[in-house]
PDB file of C-alpha atoms in Angstrom:
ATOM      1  CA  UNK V   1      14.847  -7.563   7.432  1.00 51.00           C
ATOM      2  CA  UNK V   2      12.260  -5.776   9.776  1.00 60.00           C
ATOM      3  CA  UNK V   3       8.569  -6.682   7.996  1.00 89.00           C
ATOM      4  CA  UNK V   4       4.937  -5.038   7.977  1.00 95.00           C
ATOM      5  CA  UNK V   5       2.752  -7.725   6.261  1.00 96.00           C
ATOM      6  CA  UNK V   6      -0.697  -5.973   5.083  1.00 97.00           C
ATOM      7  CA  UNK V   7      -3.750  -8.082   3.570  1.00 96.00           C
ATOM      8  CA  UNK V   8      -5.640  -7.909   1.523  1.00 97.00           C
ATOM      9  CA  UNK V   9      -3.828  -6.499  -1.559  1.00 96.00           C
ATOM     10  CA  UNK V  10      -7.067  -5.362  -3.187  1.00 97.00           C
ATOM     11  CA  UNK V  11     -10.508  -4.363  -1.224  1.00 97.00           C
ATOM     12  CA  UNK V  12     -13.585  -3.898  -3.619  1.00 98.00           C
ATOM     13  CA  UNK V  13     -16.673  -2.086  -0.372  1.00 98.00           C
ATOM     14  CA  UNK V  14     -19.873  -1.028  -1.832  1.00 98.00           C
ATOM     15  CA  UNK V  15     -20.571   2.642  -0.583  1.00 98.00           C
ATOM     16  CA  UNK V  16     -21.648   2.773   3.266  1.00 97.00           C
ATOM     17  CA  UNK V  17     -19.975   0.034   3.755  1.00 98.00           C
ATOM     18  CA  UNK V  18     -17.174  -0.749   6.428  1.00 98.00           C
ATOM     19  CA  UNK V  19     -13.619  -1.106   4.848  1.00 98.00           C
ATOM     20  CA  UNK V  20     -11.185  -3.636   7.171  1.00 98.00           C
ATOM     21  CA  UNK V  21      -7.238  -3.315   6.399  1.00 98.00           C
ATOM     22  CA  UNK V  22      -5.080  -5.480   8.474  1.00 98.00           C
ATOM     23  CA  UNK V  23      -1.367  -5.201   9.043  1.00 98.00           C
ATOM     24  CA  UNK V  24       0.885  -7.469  11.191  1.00 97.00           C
ATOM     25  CA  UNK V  25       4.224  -6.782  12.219  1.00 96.00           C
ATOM     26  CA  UNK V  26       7.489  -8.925  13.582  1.00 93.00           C
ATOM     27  CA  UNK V  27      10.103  -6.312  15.475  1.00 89.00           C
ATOM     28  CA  UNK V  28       8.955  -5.277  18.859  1.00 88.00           C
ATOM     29  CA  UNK V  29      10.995  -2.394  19.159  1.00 85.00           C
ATOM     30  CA  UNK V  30       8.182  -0.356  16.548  1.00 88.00           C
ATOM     31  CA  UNK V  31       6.247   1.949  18.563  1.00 85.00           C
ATOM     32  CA  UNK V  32       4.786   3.752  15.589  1.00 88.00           C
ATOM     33  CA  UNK V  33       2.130   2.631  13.252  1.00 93.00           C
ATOM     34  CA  UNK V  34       1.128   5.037  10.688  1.00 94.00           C
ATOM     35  CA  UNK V  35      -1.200   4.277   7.652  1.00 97.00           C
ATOM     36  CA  UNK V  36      -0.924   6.504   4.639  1.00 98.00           C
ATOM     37  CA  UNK V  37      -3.360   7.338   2.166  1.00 98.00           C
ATOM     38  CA  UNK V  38      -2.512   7.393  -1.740  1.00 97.00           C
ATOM     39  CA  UNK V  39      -4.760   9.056  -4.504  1.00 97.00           C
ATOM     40  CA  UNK V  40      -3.803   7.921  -7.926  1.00 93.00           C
ATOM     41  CA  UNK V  41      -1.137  10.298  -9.557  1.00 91.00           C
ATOM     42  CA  UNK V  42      -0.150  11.394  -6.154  1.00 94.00           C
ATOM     43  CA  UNK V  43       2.501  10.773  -3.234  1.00 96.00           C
ATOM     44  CA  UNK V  44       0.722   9.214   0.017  1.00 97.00           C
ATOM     45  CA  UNK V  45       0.252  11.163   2.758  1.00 96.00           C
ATOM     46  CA  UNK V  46      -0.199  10.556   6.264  1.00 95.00           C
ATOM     47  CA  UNK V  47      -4.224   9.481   7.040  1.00 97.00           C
ATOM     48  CA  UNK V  48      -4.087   8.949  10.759  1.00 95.00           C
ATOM     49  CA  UNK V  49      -0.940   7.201  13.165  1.00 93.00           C
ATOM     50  CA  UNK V  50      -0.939   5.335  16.568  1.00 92.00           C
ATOM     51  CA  UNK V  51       1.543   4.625  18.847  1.00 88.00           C
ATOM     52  CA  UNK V  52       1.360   1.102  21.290  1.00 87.00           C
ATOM     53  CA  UNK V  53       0.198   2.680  24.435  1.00 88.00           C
ATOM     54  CA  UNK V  54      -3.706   2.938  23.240  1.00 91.00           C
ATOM     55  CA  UNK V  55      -5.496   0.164  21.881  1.00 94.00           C
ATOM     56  CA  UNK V  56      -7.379   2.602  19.630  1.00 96.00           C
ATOM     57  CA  UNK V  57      -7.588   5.738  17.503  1.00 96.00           C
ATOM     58  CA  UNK V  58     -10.330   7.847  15.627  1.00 97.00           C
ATOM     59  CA  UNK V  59     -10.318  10.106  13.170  1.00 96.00           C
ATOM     60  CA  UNK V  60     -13.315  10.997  11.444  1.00 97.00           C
ATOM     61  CA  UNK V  61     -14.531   7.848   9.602  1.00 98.00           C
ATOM     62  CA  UNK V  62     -11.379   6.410  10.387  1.00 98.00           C
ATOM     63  CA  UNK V  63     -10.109   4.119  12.738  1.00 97.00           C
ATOM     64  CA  UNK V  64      -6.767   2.587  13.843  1.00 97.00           C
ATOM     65  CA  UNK V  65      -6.770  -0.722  16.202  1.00 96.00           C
ATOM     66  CA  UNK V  66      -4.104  -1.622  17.325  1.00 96.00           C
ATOM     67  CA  UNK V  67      -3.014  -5.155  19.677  1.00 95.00           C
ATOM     68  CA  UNK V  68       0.059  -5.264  20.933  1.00 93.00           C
ATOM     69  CA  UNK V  69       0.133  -8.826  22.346  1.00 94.00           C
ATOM     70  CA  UNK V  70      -0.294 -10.190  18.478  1.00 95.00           C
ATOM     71  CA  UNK V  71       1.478  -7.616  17.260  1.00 95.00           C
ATOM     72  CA  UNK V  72      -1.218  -6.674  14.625  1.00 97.00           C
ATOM     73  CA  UNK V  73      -2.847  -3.745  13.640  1.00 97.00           C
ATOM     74  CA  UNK V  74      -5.840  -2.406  11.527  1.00 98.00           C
ATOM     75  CA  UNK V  75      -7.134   0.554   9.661  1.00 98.00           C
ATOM     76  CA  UNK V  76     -11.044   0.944   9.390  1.00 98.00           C
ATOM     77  CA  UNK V  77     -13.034   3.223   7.085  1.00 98.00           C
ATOM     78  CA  UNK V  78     -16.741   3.120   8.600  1.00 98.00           C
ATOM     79  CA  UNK V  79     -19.186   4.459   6.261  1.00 98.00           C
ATOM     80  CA  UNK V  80     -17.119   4.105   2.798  1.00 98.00           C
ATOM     81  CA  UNK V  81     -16.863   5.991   0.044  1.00 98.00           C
ATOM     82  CA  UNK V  82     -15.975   6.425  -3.771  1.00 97.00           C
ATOM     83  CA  UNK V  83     -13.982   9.269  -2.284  1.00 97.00           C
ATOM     84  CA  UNK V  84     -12.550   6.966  -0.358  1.00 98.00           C
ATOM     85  CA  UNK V  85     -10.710   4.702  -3.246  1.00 98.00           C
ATOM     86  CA  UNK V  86      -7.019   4.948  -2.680  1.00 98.00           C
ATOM     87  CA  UNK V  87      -4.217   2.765  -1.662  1.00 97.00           C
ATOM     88  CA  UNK V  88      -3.934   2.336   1.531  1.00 98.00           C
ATOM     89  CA  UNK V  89      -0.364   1.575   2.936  1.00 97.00           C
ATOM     90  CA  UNK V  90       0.702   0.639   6.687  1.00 97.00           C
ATOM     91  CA  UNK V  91       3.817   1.663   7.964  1.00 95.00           C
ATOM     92  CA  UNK V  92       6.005   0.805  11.390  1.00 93.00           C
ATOM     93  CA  UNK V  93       8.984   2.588  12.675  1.00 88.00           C
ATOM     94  CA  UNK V  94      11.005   3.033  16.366  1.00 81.00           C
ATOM     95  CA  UNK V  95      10.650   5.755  18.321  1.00 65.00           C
ATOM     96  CA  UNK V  96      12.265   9.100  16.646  1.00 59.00           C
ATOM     97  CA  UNK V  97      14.769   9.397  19.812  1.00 58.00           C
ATOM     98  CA  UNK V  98      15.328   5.536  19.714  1.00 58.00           C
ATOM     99  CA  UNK V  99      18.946   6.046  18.053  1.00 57.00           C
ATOM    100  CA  UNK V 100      20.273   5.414  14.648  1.00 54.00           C
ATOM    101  CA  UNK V 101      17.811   4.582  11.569  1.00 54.00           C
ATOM    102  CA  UNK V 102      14.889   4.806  13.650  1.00 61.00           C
ATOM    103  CA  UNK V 103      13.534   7.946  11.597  1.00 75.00           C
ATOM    104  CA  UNK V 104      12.796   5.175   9.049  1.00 84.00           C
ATOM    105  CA  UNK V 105       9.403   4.027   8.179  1.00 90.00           C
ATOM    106  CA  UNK V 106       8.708   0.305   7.113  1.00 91.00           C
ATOM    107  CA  UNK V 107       6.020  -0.219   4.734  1.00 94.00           C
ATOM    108  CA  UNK V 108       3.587  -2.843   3.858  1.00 95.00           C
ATOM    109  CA  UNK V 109       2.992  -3.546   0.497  1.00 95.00           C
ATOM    110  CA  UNK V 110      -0.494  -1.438   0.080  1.00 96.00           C
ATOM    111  CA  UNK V 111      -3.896  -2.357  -0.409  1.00 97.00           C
ATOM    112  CA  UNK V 112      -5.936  -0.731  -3.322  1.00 97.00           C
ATOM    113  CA  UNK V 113      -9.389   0.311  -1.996  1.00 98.00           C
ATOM    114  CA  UNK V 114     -12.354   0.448  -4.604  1.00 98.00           C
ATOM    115  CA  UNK V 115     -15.710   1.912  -3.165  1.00 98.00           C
ATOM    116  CA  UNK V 116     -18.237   1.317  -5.321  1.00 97.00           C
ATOM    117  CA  UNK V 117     -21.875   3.354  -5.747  1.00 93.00           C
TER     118      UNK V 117
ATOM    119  CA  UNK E   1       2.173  23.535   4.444  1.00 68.00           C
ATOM    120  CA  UNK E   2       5.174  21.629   3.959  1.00 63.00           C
ATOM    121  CA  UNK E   3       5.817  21.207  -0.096  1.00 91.00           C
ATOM    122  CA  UNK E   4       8.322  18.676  -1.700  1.00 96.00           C
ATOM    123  CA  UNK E   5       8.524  18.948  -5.128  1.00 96.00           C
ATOM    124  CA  UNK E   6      10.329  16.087  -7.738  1.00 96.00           C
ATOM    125  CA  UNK E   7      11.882  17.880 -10.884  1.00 91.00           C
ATOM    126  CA  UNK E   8       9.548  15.680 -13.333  1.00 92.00           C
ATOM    127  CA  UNK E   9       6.880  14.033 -13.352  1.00 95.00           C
ATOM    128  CA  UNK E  10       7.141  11.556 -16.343  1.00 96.00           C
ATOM    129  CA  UNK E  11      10.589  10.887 -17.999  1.00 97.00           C
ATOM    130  CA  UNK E  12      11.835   8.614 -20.875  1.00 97.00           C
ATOM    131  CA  UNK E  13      15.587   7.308 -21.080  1.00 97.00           C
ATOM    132  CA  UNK E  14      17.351   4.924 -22.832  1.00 97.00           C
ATOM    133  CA  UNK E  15      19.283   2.146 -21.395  1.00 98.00           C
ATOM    134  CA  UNK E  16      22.901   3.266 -20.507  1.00 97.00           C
ATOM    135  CA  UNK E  17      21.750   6.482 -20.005  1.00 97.00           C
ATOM    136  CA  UNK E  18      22.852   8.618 -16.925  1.00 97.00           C
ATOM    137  CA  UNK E  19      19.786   9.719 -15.240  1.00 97.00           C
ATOM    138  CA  UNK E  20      19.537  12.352 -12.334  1.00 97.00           C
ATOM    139  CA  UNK E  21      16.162  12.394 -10.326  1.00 98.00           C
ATOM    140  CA  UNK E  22      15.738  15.770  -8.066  1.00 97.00           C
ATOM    141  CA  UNK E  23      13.860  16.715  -5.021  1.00 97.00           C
ATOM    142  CA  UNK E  24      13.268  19.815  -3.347  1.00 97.00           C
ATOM    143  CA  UNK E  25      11.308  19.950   0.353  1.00 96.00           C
ATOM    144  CA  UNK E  26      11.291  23.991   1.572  1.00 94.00           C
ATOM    145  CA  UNK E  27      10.520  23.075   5.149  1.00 89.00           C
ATOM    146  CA  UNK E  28      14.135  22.819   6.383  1.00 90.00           C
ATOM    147  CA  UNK E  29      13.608  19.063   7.295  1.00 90.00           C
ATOM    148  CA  UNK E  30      16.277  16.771   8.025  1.00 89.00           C
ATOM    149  CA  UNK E  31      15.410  13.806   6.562  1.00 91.00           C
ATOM    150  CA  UNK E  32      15.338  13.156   2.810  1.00 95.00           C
ATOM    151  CA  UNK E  33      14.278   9.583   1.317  1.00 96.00           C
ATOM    152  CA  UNK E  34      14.094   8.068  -2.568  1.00 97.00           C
ATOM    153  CA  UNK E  35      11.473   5.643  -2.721  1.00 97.00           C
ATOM    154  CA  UNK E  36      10.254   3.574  -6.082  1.00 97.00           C
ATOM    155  CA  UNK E  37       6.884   2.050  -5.827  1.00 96.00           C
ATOM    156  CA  UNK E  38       5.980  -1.130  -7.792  1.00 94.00           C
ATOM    157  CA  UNK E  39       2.387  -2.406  -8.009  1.00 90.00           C
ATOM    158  CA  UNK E  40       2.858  -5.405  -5.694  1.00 88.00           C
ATOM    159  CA  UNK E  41       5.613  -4.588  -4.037  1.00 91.00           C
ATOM    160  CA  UNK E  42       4.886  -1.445  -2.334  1.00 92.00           C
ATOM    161  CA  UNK E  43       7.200   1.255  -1.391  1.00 95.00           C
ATOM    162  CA  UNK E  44      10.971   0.665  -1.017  1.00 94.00           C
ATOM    163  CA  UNK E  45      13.685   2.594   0.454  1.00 94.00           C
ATOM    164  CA  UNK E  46      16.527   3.220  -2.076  1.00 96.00           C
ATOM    165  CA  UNK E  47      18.599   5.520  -0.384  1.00 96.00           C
ATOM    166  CA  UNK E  48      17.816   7.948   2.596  1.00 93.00           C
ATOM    167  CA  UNK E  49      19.934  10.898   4.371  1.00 93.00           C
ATOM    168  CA  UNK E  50      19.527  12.768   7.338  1.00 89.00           C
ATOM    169  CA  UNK E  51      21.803  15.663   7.577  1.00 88.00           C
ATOM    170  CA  UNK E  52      23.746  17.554   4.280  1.00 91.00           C
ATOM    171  CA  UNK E  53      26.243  15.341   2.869  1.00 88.00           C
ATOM    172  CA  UNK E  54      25.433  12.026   4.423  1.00 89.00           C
ATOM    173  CA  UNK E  55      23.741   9.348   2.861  1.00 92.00           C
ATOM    174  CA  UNK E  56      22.513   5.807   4.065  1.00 91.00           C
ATOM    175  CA  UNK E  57      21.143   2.588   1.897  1.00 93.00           C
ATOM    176  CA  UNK E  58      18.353   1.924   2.224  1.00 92.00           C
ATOM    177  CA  UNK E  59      16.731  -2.069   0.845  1.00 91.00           C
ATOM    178  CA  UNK E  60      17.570  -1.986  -2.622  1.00 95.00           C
ATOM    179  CA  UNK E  61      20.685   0.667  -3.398  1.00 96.00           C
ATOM    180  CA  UNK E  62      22.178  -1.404  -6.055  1.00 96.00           C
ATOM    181  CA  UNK E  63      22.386   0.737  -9.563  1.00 96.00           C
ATOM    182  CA  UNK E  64      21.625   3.654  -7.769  1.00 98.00           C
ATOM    183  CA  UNK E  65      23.610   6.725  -5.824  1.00 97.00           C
ATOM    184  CA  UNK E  66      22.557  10.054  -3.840  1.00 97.00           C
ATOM    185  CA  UNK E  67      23.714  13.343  -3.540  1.00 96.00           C
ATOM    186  CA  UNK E  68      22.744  16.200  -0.842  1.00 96.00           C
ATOM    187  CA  UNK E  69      25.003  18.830  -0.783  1.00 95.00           C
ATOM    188  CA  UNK E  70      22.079  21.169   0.022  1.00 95.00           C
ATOM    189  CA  UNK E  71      19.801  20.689   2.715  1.00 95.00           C
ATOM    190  CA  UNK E  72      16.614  21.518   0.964  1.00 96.00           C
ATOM    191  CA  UNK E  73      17.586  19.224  -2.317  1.00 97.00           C
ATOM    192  CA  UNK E  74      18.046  15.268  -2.246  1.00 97.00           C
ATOM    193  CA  UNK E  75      19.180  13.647  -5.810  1.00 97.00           C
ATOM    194  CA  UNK E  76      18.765  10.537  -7.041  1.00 98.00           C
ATOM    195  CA  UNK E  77      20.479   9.128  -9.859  1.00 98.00           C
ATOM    196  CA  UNK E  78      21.022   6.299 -12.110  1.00 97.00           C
ATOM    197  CA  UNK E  79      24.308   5.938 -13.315  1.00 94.00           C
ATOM    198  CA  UNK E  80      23.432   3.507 -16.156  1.00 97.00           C
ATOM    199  CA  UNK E  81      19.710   2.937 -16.389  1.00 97.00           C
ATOM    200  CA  UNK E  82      18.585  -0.021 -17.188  1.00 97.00           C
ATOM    201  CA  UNK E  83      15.039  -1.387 -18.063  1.00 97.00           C
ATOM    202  CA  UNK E  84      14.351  -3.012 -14.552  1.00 97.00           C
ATOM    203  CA  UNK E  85      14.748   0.555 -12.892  1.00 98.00           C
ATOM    204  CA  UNK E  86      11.740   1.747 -14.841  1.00 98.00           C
ATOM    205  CA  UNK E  87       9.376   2.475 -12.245  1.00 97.00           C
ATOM    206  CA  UNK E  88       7.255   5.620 -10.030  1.00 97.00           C
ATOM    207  CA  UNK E  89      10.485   7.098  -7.722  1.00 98.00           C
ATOM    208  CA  UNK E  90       8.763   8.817  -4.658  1.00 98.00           C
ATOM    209  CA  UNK E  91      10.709  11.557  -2.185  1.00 98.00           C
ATOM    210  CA  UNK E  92       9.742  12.117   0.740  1.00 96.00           C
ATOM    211  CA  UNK E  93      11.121  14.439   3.898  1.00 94.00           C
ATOM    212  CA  UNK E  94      10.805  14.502   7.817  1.00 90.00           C
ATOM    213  CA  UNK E  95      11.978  16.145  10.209  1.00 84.00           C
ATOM    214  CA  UNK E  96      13.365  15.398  13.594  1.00 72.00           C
ATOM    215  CA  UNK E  97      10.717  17.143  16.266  1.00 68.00           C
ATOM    216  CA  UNK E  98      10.750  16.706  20.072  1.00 53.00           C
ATOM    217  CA  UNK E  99       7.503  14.198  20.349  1.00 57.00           C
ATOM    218  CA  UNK E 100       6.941  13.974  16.986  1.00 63.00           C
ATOM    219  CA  UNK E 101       5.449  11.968  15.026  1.00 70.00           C
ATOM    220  CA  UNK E 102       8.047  10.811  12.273  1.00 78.00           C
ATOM    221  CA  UNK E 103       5.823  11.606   9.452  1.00 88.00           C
ATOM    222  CA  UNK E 104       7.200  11.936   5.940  1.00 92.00           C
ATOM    223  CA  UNK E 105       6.080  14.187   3.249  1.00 94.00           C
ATOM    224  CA  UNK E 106       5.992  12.710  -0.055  1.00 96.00           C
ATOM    225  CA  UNK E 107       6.225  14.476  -3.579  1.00 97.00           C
ATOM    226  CA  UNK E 108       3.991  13.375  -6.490  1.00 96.00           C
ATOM    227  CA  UNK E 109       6.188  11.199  -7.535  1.00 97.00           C
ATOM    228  CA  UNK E 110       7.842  10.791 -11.013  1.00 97.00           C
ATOM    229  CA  UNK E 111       7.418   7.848 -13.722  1.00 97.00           C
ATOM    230  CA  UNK E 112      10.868   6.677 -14.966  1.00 98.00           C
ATOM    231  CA  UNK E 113      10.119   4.403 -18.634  1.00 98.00           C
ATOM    232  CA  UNK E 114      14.036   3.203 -19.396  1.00 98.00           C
ATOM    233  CA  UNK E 115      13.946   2.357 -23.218  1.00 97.00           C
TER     234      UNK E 115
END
């Protein structure tokens, strides 16, 4: 079974701090990594997504990292906060055009984010 | 803005019980999904479909079946619930877009307690 391992399950960043989420993956055929964002009570929805041919993307406060050679991959919130608290979930999936099943999205197992004041 | 909506958001059955979970996305995607979330375990693919009428397992289909005989509406359902399928079920859609970026649209979710 394809695999997106995420650590650490639980994050506790005092505000203005930097919040690190790490994901590694196994199947070399992904060449999508998105990271969704869940509020409690609600479905996640998509924060920011990068695909293998940049090492890096920015959104905001938000940062994706991505290195292909380990196959790993990273979500950073710079500047956290309380707004911020949500779980965090990784995702992996081949290219849309890559054939059959591809417009499925593997998920890591979430990491809940508390910034605190 | 693209809008799926599940048909409840908290429901109570009792084991045995047949149990039918609905979703409705009104952006004409092609891609439907059931999810359940589990603290721990994250989100799993129960069942998924991409065009009216088909349907494809997902990781963990056992106890569970789909229908889509309508584009817009993807159901779920539980042909004998049972206490381990108490859980959050998540739907989510996508749609098939020349460069894009396979993202899936999730509803609020609803919280299945099987009694």
């Amino acid at each position: 079974q394809q695999q997106v391992k995420q650590s650490p399950q639980s994050l506790i960043v005092q505000k203005g701090g930097i919040s690190i989420i790490n994901c590694a993956y196994e199947n070399t055929a992904f060449d999508y990594f998105p990271w969704y964002q869940q509020f409690p009570g609600k479905g996640p929805a998509l924060l920011i997504a990068i695909r293998p041919d940049v090492s890096e993307k920015k959104e905001g406060r938000f940062t994706i990292s991505f290195n292909k050679s380990a196959k790993q991959f990273s979500l950073h919130i710079m500047d956290s906060q309380p707004g911020d608290s949500a779980t965090y979930f990784c995702a992996a999936s081949t290219d849309i055009y890559s054939g059959a099943g591809s417009y499925q999205l593997t998920f890591g197992k979430g990491t809940k984010l508390s910034v605190i004041p | 803005d693209v809008k799926v909506t599940q048909s409840s958001r908290y429901l109570v059955k009792r084991t045995g019980e047949k149990v039918f979970l609905e979703c409705v996305q009104d952006m004409d995607h092609e891609n439907m999904f059931w999810y359940r979330q589990d603290p721990g375990l994250g989100l799993r693919l129960i069942y998924f479909s991409y065009d009216v009428k088909m349907k494809e397992k997902g990781d963990i289909p056992e106890g569970y079946s789909v229908s889509r005989e309508k584009k817009e509406r993807f159901s779920l359902i539980l042909e004998s619930a049972s206490t381990n399928q108490t859980s959050m079920y998540l739907c989510a859609s996508s749609s098939l877009e020349a460069g894009g970026t396979n993202e899936q649209f999730f509803g609020p979710g609803t919280r299945l307690t099987v009694l």
